Coordinates of C-alpha atoms in Angstrom, one line a residue:
X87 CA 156.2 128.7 63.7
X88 CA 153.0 126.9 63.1
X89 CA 153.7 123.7 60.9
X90 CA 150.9 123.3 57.8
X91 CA 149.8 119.2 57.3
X92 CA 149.5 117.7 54.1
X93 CA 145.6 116.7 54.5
X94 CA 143.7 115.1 51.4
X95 CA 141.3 113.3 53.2
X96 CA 138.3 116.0 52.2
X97 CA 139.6 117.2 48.4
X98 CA 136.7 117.1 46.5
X99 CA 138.8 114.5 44.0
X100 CA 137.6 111.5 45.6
X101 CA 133.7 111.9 44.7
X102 CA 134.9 113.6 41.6
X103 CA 132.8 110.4 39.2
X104 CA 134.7 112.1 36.2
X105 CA 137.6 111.1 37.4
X106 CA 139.3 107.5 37.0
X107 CA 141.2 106.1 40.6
X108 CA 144.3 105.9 38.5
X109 CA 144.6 109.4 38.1
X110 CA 143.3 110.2 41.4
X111 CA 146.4 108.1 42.8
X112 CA 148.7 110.3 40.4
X113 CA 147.2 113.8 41.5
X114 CA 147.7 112.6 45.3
X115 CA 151.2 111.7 43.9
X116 CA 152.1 114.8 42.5
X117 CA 150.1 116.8 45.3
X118 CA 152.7 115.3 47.9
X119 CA 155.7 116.2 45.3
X120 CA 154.8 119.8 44.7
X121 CA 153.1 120.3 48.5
X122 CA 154.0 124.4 49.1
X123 CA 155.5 125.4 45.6
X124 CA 153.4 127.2 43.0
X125 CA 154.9 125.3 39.7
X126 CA 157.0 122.1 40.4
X127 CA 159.0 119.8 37.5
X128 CA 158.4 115.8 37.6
X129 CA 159.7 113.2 35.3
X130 CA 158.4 110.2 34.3
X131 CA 160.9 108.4 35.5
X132 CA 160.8 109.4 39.4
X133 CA 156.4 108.6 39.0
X134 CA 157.6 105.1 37.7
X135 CA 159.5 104.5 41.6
X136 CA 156.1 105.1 43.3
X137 CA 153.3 103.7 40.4
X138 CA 155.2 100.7 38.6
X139 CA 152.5 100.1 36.3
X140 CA 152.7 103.4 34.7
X141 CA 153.7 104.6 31.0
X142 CA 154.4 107.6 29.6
X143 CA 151.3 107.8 27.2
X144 CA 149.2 106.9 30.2
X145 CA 150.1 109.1 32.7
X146 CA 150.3 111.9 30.1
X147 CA 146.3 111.3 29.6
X148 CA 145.6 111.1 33.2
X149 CA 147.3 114.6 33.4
X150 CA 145.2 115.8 30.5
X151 CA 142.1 114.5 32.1
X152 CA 143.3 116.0 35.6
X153 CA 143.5 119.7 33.5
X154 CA 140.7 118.9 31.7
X155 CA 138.7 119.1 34.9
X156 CA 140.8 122.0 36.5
X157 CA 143.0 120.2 39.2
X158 CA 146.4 120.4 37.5
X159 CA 147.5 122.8 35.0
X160 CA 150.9 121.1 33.3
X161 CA 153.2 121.4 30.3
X162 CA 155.5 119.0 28.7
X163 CA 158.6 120.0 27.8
X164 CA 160.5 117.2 26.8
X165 CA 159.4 113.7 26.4
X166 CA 158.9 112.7 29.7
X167 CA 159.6 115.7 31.4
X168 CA 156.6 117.9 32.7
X169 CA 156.3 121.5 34.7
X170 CA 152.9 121.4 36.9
X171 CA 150.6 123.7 38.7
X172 CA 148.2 122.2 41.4
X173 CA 145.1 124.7 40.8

């Protein structure tokens, strides 16, 4: 059984100039979260035990601009509570 490795060194994200470092950090995040799966759930609240700083609002409009420039598809379901696709 051959073992796959979680390697972002060379995703094109990090020259990506259209996107800010915050929401590089959160992609990265959620990249590591939903590694293998097609569509994966996160909540606000687990984000907030890795990136203190964060706030709902906030990390909802880093998500929009991660979409927005076809990295992440997501839905919100509840407040708080959002289903994701890494693309």
């Amino acid at each position: 059984m051959k073992v796959r490795q979680l390697d972002l060194t060379n995703d094109k994200i990090w020259k990506d100039k259209n996107i800010k470092p915050e929401a590089k950090e959160i992609y990265c995040y959620l990249y590591a979260n939903g590694y293998d799966k097609n569509i994966n759930n996160i909540n606000i609240g687990r984000v907030q035990t890795e990136l203190k700083s964060i706030k709902n609002l906030a990390f909802k409009k880093n998500l929009q601009q991660l979409e927005k420039y076809n990295y992440i598809k997501f839905n919100e379901y509840a407040n708080g509570l959002y289903e994701y696709h890494i693309c």
